[in-house]
CSV table of C-alpha atoms and ligand atoms in Angstrom, one decimal:
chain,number,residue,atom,x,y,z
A,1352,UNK,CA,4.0,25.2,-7.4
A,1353,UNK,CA,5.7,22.1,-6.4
A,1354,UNK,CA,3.7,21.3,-3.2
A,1355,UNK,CA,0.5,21.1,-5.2
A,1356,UNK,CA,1.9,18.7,-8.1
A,1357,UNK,CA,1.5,15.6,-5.6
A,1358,UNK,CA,-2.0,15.8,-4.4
A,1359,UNK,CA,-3.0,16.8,-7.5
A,1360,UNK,CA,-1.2,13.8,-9.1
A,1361,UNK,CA,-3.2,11.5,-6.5
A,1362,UNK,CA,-6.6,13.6,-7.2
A,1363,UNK,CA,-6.6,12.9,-10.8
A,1364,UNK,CA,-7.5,9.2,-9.9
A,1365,UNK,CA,-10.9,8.2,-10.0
A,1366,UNK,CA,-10.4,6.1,-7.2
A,1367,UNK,CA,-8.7,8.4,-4.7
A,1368,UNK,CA,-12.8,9.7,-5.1
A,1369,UNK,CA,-14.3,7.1,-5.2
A,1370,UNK,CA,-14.1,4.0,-3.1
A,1371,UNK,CA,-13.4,1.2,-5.5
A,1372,UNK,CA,-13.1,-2.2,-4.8
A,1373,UNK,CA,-14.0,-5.6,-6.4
A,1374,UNK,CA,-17.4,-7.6,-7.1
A,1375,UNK,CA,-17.2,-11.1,-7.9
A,1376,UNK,CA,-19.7,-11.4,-10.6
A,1377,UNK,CA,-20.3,-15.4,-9.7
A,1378,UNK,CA,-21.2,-14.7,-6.1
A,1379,UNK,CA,-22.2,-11.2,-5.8
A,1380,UNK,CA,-19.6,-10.8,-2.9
A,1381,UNK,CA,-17.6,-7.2,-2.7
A,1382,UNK,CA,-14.0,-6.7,-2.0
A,1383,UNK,CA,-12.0,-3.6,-0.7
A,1384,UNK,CA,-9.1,-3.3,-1.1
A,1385,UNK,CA,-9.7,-4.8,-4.9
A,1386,UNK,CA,-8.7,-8.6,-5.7
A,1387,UNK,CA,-8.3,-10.3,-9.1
A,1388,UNK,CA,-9.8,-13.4,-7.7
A,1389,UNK,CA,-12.8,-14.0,-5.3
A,1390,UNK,CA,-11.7,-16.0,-2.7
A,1391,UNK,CA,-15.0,-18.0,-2.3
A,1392,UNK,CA,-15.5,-18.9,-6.4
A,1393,UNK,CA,-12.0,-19.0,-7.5
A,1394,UNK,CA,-11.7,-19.4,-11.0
A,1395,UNK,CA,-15.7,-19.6,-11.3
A,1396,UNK,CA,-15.8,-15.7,-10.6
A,1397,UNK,CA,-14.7,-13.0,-12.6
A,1398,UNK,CA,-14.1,-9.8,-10.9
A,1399,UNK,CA,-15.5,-6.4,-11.9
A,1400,UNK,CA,-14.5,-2.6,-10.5
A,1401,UNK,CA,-17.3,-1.9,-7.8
A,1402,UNK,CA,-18.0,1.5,-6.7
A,1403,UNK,CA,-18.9,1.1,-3.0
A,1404,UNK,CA,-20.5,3.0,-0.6
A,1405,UNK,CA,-18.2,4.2,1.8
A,1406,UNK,CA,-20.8,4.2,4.4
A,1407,UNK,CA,-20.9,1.7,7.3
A,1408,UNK,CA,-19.7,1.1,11.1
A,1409,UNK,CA,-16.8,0.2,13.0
A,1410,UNK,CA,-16.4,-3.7,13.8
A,1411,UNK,CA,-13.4,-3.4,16.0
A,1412,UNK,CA,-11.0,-0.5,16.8
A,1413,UNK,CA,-7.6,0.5,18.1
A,1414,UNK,CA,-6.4,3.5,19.5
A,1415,UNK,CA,-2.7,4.2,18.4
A,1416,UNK,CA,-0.5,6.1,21.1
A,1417,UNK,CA,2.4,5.7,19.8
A,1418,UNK,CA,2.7,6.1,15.7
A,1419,UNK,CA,5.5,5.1,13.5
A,1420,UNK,CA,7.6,8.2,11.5
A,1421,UNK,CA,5.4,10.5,9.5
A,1422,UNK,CA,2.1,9.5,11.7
A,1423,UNK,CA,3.0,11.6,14.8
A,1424,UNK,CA,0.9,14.5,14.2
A,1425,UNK,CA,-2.1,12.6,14.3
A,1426,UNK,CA,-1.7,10.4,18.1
A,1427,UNK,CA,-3.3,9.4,19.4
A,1428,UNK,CA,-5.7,8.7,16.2
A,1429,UNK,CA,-7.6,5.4,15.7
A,1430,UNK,CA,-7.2,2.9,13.4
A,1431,UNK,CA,-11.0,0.7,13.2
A,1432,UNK,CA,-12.1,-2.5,11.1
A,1433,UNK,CA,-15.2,-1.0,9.5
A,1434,UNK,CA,-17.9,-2.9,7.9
A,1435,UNK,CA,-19.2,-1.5,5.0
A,1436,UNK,CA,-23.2,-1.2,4.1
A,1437,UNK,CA,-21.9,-3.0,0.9
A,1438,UNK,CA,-20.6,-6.1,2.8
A,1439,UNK,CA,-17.2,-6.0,3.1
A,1440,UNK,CA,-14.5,-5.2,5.6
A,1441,UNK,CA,-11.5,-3.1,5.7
A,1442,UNK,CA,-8.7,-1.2,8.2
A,1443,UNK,CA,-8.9,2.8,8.0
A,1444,UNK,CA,-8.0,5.3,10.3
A,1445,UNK,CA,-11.2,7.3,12.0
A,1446,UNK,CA,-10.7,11.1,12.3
A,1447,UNK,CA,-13.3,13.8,13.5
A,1448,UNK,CA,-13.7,12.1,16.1
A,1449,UNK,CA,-12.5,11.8,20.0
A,1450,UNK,CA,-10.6,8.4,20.5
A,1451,UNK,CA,-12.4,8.0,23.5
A,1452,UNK,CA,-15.6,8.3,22.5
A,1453,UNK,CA,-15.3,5.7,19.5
A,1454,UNK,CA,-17.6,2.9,20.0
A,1455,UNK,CA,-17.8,-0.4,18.6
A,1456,UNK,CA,-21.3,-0.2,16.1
A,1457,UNK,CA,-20.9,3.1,15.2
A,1458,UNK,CA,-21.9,5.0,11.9
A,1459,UNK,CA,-19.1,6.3,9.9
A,1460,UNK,CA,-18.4,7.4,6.4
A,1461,UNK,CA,-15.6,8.0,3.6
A,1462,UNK,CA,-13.9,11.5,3.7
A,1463,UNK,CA,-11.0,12.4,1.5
A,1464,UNK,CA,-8.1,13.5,3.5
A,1465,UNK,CA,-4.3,13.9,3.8
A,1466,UNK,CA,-2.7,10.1,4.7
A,1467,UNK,CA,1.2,11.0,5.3
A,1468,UNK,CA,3.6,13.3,5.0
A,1469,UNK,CA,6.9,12.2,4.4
A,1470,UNK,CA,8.9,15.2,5.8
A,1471,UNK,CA,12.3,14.1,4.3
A,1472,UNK,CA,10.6,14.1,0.6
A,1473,UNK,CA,7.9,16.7,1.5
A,1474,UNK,CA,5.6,14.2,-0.1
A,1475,UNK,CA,2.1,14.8,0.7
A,1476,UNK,CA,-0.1,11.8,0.2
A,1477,UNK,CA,-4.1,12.0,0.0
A,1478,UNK,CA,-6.8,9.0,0.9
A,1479,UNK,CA,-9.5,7.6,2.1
A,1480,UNK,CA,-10.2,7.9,5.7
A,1481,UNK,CA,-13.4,7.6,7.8
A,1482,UNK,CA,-15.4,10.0,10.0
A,1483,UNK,CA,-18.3,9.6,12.5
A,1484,UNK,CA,-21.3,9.7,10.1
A,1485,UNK,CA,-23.6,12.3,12.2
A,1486,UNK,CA,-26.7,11.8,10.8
A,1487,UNK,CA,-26.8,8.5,11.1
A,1488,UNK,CA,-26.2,9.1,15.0
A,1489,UNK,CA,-28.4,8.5,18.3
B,134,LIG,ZN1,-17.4,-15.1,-5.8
């Protein structure tokens, strides 16, 4: 059973199911990946777990052509700064979704998928990615 001990190891954690980040209690402001000090407040702020949304729309984009080791399955895939409903930024890879027809403004959403596999290790790791949010589509 050893290829299931992995993903279940990274399963058991509440936040490889939920998106967790950081609030600053001071300002209000939230923070993914999480930080242990809000960058506006400094010391003033305290930082509390935040459970976000996971729901928001690509800011930027890239499409990768050529991937480093362990990411070759996926080319070309696209890597997109998203901006979350909740306010905050961060870099994920977008799958479901045709790299050409990614647009800058549109909806997407947290899905739990497979990240990497290291081939030499047999390592399977799981994570956060996004995917076109359809519903929320023209
Ligand atoms: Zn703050």
């Amino acid at each position: 059973m050893q290829e299931y001990a992995v993903p279940f190891h990274w399963r058991k954690f509440k936040e490889r199911y939920n998106l967790i980040g950081s609030r600053c209690t001071h300002c209000g402001k939230p923070f993914y990946p999480k930080r242990s000090i809000c960058p506006s407040c400094r010391r003033a702020g305290k930082m509390e777990d935040a459970k976000l949304s996971g729901k928001g729309k690509i800011f930027s984009y890239t499409v990768i052509r050529v991937p480093p080791s362990g990411f070759k399955i996926y080319a070309p895939y696209v890597v997109a700064i998203i901006e979350l409903d909740d306010g905050c930024k961060l870099v994920s890879q977008v799958v479901d979704v045709d790299p050409e027809k990614v647009e800058i403004g549109m909806a997407v959403k947290t899905c739990f998928r497979k990240i990497r596999e290291d081939n030499s290790s047999g390592l399977i790791l799981y994570g956060f990615k996004f995917k076109p949010d359809i519903g929320k589509m023209a």
